[in-house]
Amino acid sequence: MARDETERPGAERWVPERPTTSSLLEAVQDCRGCELWADATQAVMGAGPEGARLLVLGEQPGDREDVEGEPFVGPAGRLLDRALADAGIEPGGVYRTNVVKHFRWSGMRGGRRIHQSPKSAHVAACVPWLRAELSVVRPAGAVLLGGTAGKAVYGSRFKVGESRGRLVDWPSSLGTADAPGWVLTTTHPSAVLRADDRDAAYGELVADLRVAADALGAGS
Ligand code: URA
Ligand code: SF4
């Protein structure tokens, strides 16, 4: 058997058959679908209202999220909230989640653990949780933040620069029963924080999010 198959059976067997937000929250803590649970403090499930019309998808919990057990509570999350509000989207009404539910990191810098992007095998192992979240939340639309979220949905050739800022369809390859009606891809708020020209990068993020705000306003 391939090594990955023994180490990464995938999350499927830990996902409740009829999920609710609270059963997901509980069940994800037991997940051993890949090895990332071992070095993390806890799993971080998505959070937000069950009937949210917008789902925002990031990469994985960061250092703060791993400690607090909530998505987007660190610096990137604060920037995301500000950008949503500036685009006319009430941050409290959004369901936020990540492609991968455990923090992948290696080594320390300045008292913080150094983030490592998840590999595609981690994404593949973890994606049953996202499917379950979609079946519970059934959002009208989804915003994908950055390359990991984009690749998880559109495959390894996805590049943020090629599709950002316009509405695209959810791909049928990921299953369509609970698919969002539209998808907007944009940059990740962490990339805005790292950008040479932060103001410009922030302005571009807000401009992209306005496209999602318009789609929500149009009732689609
Ligand atoms: N970055 C993400 O992609 N997700 C979080 O929850 C926090 C930071
Ligand atoms: Fe399970 Fe995902 Fe955590 Fe891997 S990262 S153990 S698949 S919840």
CSV table of C-alpha atoms and ligand atoms in Angstrom, one decimal:
chain,number,residue,atom,x,y,z
A,1,MET,CA,0.0,0.0,0.0
A,2,ALA,CA,1.3,3.5,-0.7
A,3,ARG,CA,2.7,5.2,2.4
A,4,ASP,CA,0.2,8.0,2.2
A,5,GLU,CA,-2.7,5.7,2.2
A,6,THR,CA,-1.7,4.3,5.6
A,7,GLU,CA,-0.8,7.7,7.0
A,8,ARG,CA,-3.6,9.7,5.5
A,9,PRO,CA,-6.8,7.7,5.3
A,10,GLY,CA,-8.8,10.9,4.8
A,11,ALA,CA,-11.4,12.5,7.0
A,12,GLU,CA,-14.4,10.7,5.6
A,13,ARG,CA,-14.9,8.2,8.4
A,14,TRP,CA,-14.9,10.9,11.1
A,15,VAL,CA,-17.5,13.1,9.4
A,16,PRO,CA,-21.0,12.6,11.0
A,17,GLU,CA,-23.6,11.2,8.6
A,18,ARG,CA,-26.1,14.0,9.2
A,19,PRO,CA,-23.9,16.9,10.2
A,20,THR,CA,-24.9,20.0,12.1
A,21,THR,CA,-22.6,22.8,13.0
A,22,SER,CA,-22.3,21.5,16.6
A,23,SER,CA,-21.7,17.9,15.6
A,24,LEU,CA,-19.0,18.9,13.2
A,25,LEU,CA,-17.3,21.0,15.9
A,26,GLU,CA,-17.2,18.0,18.1
A,27,ALA,CA,-16.4,15.3,15.6
A,28,VAL,CA,-13.5,17.1,14.0
A,29,GLN,CA,-11.5,16.9,17.2
A,30,ASP,CA,-11.2,13.2,16.8
A,31,CYS,CA,-10.1,13.3,13.1
A,32,ARG,CA,-7.0,11.3,12.2
A,33,GLY,CA,-7.5,11.7,8.5
A,34,CYS,CA,-3.9,12.8,8.1
A,35,GLU,CA,-0.9,13.4,10.3
A,36,LEU,CA,-1.5,17.1,10.9
A,37,TRP,CA,-3.5,16.6,14.1
A,38,ALA,CA,-0.4,15.4,15.9
A,39,ASP,CA,1.5,18.8,16.0
A,40,ALA,CA,-1.6,21.1,16.4
A,41,THR,CA,-3.3,22.2,19.6
A,42,GLN,CA,-6.8,21.4,18.3
A,43,ALA,CA,-8.8,21.3,15.1
A,44,VAL,CA,-10.4,24.5,14.0
A,45,MET,CA,-13.8,24.0,12.4
A,46,GLY,CA,-15.5,26.7,10.4
A,47,ALA,CA,-17.7,29.2,12.3
A,48,GLY,CA,-20.6,31.5,11.5
A,49,PRO,CA,-24.4,31.4,11.2
A,50,GLU,CA,-25.9,28.2,9.9
A,51,GLY,CA,-27.9,30.0,7.4
A,52,ALA,CA,-25.1,32.3,6.2
A,53,ARG,CA,-25.4,33.3,2.5
A,54,LEU,CA,-21.7,33.7,2.1
A,55,LEU,CA,-19.0,31.2,2.9
A,56,VAL,CA,-15.4,32.4,3.0
A,57,LEU,CA,-12.7,29.8,2.5
A,58,GLY,CA,-9.2,30.3,3.7
A,59,GLU,CA,-6.2,27.9,3.8
A,60,GLN,CA,-5.7,26.5,7.3
A,61,PRO,CA,-5.8,27.9,10.9
A,62,GLY,CA,-2.8,30.0,11.8
A,63,ASP,CA,-0.9,30.3,15.1
A,64,ARG,CA,-3.7,32.2,16.9
A,65,GLU,CA,-6.5,30.2,15.5
A,66,ASP,CA,-4.8,27.0,16.6
A,67,VAL,CA,-4.6,28.3,20.2
A,68,GLU,CA,-8.1,29.8,20.3
A,69,GLY,CA,-9.9,27.1,18.3
A,70,GLU,CA,-11.7,29.7,16.1
A,71,PRO,CA,-11.0,30.6,12.4
A,72,PHE,CA,-9.7,34.0,11.4
A,73,VAL,CA,-9.1,35.4,14.9
A,74,GLY,CA,-5.4,36.5,14.2
A,75,PRO,CA,-4.0,39.3,12.1
A,76,ALA,CA,-5.2,38.0,8.7
A,77,GLY,CA,-8.7,37.5,10.2
A,78,ARG,CA,-8.9,41.1,11.5
A,79,LEU,CA,-7.9,42.3,8.0
A,80,LEU,CA,-10.5,40.1,6.4
A,81,ASP,CA,-13.2,41.5,8.7
A,82,ARG,CA,-12.2,45.1,7.9
A,83,ALA,CA,-12.2,44.3,4.1
A,84,LEU,CA,-15.6,42.6,4.3
A,85,ALA,CA,-17.1,45.6,6.1
A,86,ASP,CA,-15.5,48.0,3.7
A,87,ALA,CA,-17.0,46.0,0.8
A,88,GLY,CA,-20.4,46.3,2.4
A,89,ILE,CA,-20.6,42.7,3.7
A,90,GLU,CA,-21.5,42.3,7.4
A,91,PRO,CA,-18.7,40.2,8.8
A,92,GLY,CA,-20.9,38.6,11.5
A,93,GLY,CA,-23.2,37.1,8.8
A,94,VAL,CA,-20.4,35.2,7.1
A,95,TYR,CA,-19.5,31.6,7.6
A,96,ARG,CA,-15.7,31.4,7.6
A,97,THR,CA,-13.7,28.2,7.3
A,98,ASN,CA,-10.5,26.7,6.0
A,99,VAL,CA,-9.6,24.0,3.5
A,100,VAL,CA,-7.5,22.2,6.2
A,101,LYS,CA,-8.6,22.1,9.8
A,102,HIS,CA,-5.3,21.6,11.6
A,103,PHE,CA,-2.4,24.1,11.7
A,104,ARG,CA,0.6,22.9,9.7
A,105,TRP,CA,3.8,24.4,11.0
A,106,SER,CA,7.5,23.8,11.4
A,107,GLY,CA,10.0,25.7,13.6
A,108,MET,CA,9.7,29.0,15.5
A,109,ARG,CA,10.3,32.6,14.7
A,110,GLY,CA,9.8,35.5,17.2
A,111,GLY,CA,7.8,33.3,19.6
A,112,ARG,CA,5.4,32.2,16.9
A,113,ARG,CA,5.3,28.9,15.1
A,114,ILE,CA,6.2,29.2,11.4
A,115,HIS,CA,3.3,28.4,9.1
A,116,GLN,CA,3.7,25.9,6.3
A,117,SER,CA,1.2,25.6,3.6
A,118,PRO,CA,-0.6,22.2,3.5
A,119,LYS,CA,0.3,19.8,0.7
A,120,SER,CA,-2.3,18.7,-1.8
A,121,ALA,CA,-2.5,15.4,0.1
A,122,HIS,CA,-3.5,17.2,3.3
A,123,VAL,CA,-6.1,19.1,1.3
A,124,ALA,CA,-7.5,15.9,-0.2
A,125,ALA,CA,-7.6,14.2,3.2
A,126,CYS,CA,-9.5,17.1,4.8
A,127,VAL,CA,-11.9,18.1,2.1
A,128,PRO,CA,-14.8,15.9,3.4
A,129,TRP,CA,-15.1,18.4,6.3
A,130,LEU,CA,-15.7,21.2,3.8
A,131,ARG,CA,-18.3,19.2,1.9
A,132,ALA,CA,-20.1,18.6,5.2
A,133,GLU,CA,-20.0,22.3,6.1
A,134,LEU,CA,-21.4,23.1,2.6
A,135,SER,CA,-24.3,20.7,3.3
A,136,VAL,CA,-25.1,22.4,6.6
A,137,VAL,CA,-24.6,26.0,5.6
A,138,ARG,CA,-25.7,25.8,1.9
A,139,PRO,CA,-24.4,29.3,1.1
A,140,ALA,CA,-25.5,31.2,-1.9
A,141,GLY,CA,-22.0,32.1,-2.8
A,142,ALA,CA,-18.4,31.4,-1.8
A,143,VAL,CA,-15.3,33.6,-1.6
A,144,LEU,CA,-12.0,31.6,-2.0
A,145,LEU,CA,-9.0,33.3,-0.4
A,146,GLY,CA,-5.7,32.6,-2.0
A,147,GLY,CA,-4.0,29.8,-3.8
A,148,THR,CA,-4.7,26.9,-1.4
A,149,ALA,CA,-8.4,27.5,-1.4
A,150,GLY,CA,-8.4,28.0,-5.2
A,151,LYS,CA,-6.5,24.8,-5.8
A,152,ALA,CA,-8.7,22.8,-3.4
A,153,VAL,CA,-11.7,23.8,-5.5
A,154,TYR,CA,-10.3,24.2,-9.1
A,155,GLY,CA,-7.2,21.9,-9.1
A,156,SER,CA,-3.5,22.3,-9.0
A,157,ARG,CA,-3.3,24.6,-12.0
A,158,PHE,CA,-5.3,27.4,-10.3
A,159,LYS,CA,-3.7,30.8,-10.1
A,160,VAL,CA,-5.2,33.6,-8.1
A,161,GLY,CA,-4.2,36.3,-10.7
A,162,GLU,CA,-6.1,34.6,-13.5
A,163,SER,CA,-9.6,34.6,-12.1
A,164,ARG,CA,-9.7,37.0,-9.2
A,165,GLY,CA,-12.5,39.5,-9.0
A,166,ARG,CA,-15.1,37.9,-11.2
A,167,LEU,CA,-17.9,35.4,-10.5
A,168,VAL,CA,-17.2,31.9,-11.6
A,169,ASP,CA,-19.0,28.6,-11.2
A,170,TRP,CA,-18.4,25.9,-8.6
A,171,PRO,CA,-16.8,23.0,-10.4
A,172,SER,CA,-18.9,19.9,-10.9
A,173,SER,CA,-16.0,17.7,-10.0
A,174,LEU,CA,-16.4,18.7,-6.3
A,175,GLY,CA,-20.0,17.6,-6.1
A,176,THR,CA,-22.9,19.9,-6.7
A,177,ALA,CA,-25.7,18.9,-4.4
A,178,ASP,CA,-24.9,21.7,-1.9
A,179,ALA,CA,-22.7,23.8,-4.1
A,180,PRO,CA,-22.7,27.5,-3.8
A,181,GLY,CA,-24.4,29.2,-6.8
A,182,TRP,CA,-21.3,31.3,-7.5
A,183,VAL,CA,-17.7,31.6,-6.5
A,184,LEU,CA,-15.4,34.7,-6.2
A,185,THR,CA,-11.7,34.1,-6.0
A,186,THR,CA,-9.3,36.7,-4.6
A,187,THR,CA,-6.1,37.1,-2.7
A,188,HIS,CA,-5.5,35.9,0.8
A,189,PRO,CA,-5.5,38.6,3.5
A,190,SER,CA,-2.1,37.3,4.7
A,191,ALA,CA,-0.7,38.2,1.2
A,192,VAL,CA,-2.1,41.7,1.7
A,193,LEU,CA,-0.2,41.9,5.1
A,194,ARG,CA,3.0,40.8,3.3
A,195,ALA,CA,2.6,43.0,0.2
A,196,ASP,CA,5.1,45.8,-0.5
A,197,ASP,CA,2.3,48.1,-1.2
A,198,ARG,CA,-0.2,47.1,1.5
A,199,ASP,CA,-2.7,49.9,0.7
A,200,ALA,CA,-2.9,48.9,-2.9
A,201,ALA,CA,-3.2,45.2,-2.2
A,202,TYR,CA,-5.9,46.0,0.4
A,203,GLY,CA,-7.8,48.1,-2.1
A,204,GLU,CA,-7.7,45.2,-4.6
A,205,LEU,CA,-9.1,42.8,-2.0
A,206,VAL,CA,-11.9,45.2,-1.1
A,207,ALA,CA,-12.7,45.7,-4.8
A,208,ASP,CA,-13.0,41.9,-5.4
A,209,LEU,CA,-15.2,41.5,-2.3
A,210,ARG,CA,-17.5,44.2,-3.7
A,211,VAL,CA,-18.2,41.9,-6.6
A,212,ALA,CA,-19.4,39.3,-4.0
A,213,ALA,CA,-21.4,42.0,-2.1
A,214,ASP,CA,-23.2,42.9,-5.4
A,215,ALA,CA,-24.0,39.3,-6.1
A,216,LEU,CA,-25.4,38.9,-2.5
A,217,GLY,CA,-27.3,42.2,-2.9
A,218,ALA,CA,-28.8,40.9,-6.2
A,219,GLY,CA,-30.2,38.0,-4.3
A,220,SER,CA,-28.2,35.4,-6.1
B,1,URA,N1,-5.5,32.2,7.5
B,1,URA,C1,-6.4,31.3,7.1
B,1,URA,O1,-6.4,30.9,5.9
B,1,URA,N2,-7.3,30.9,7.9
B,1,URA,C2,-7.4,31.3,9.2
B,1,URA,O2,-8.3,30.8,9.8
B,1,URA,C3,-6.5,32.2,9.6
B,1,URA,C4,-5.5,32.7,8.8
B,2,SF4,FE1,-8.4,15.4,9.9
B,2,SF4,FE2,-8.1,17.6,8.3
B,2,SF4,FE3,-6.9,17.5,10.7
B,2,SF4,FE4,-5.9,16.0,8.7
B,2,SF4,S1,-6.0,18.2,8.9
B,2,SF4,S2,-6.4,15.3,10.8
B,2,SF4,S3,-7.9,15.4,7.7
B,2,SF4,S4,-9.1,17.5,10.3
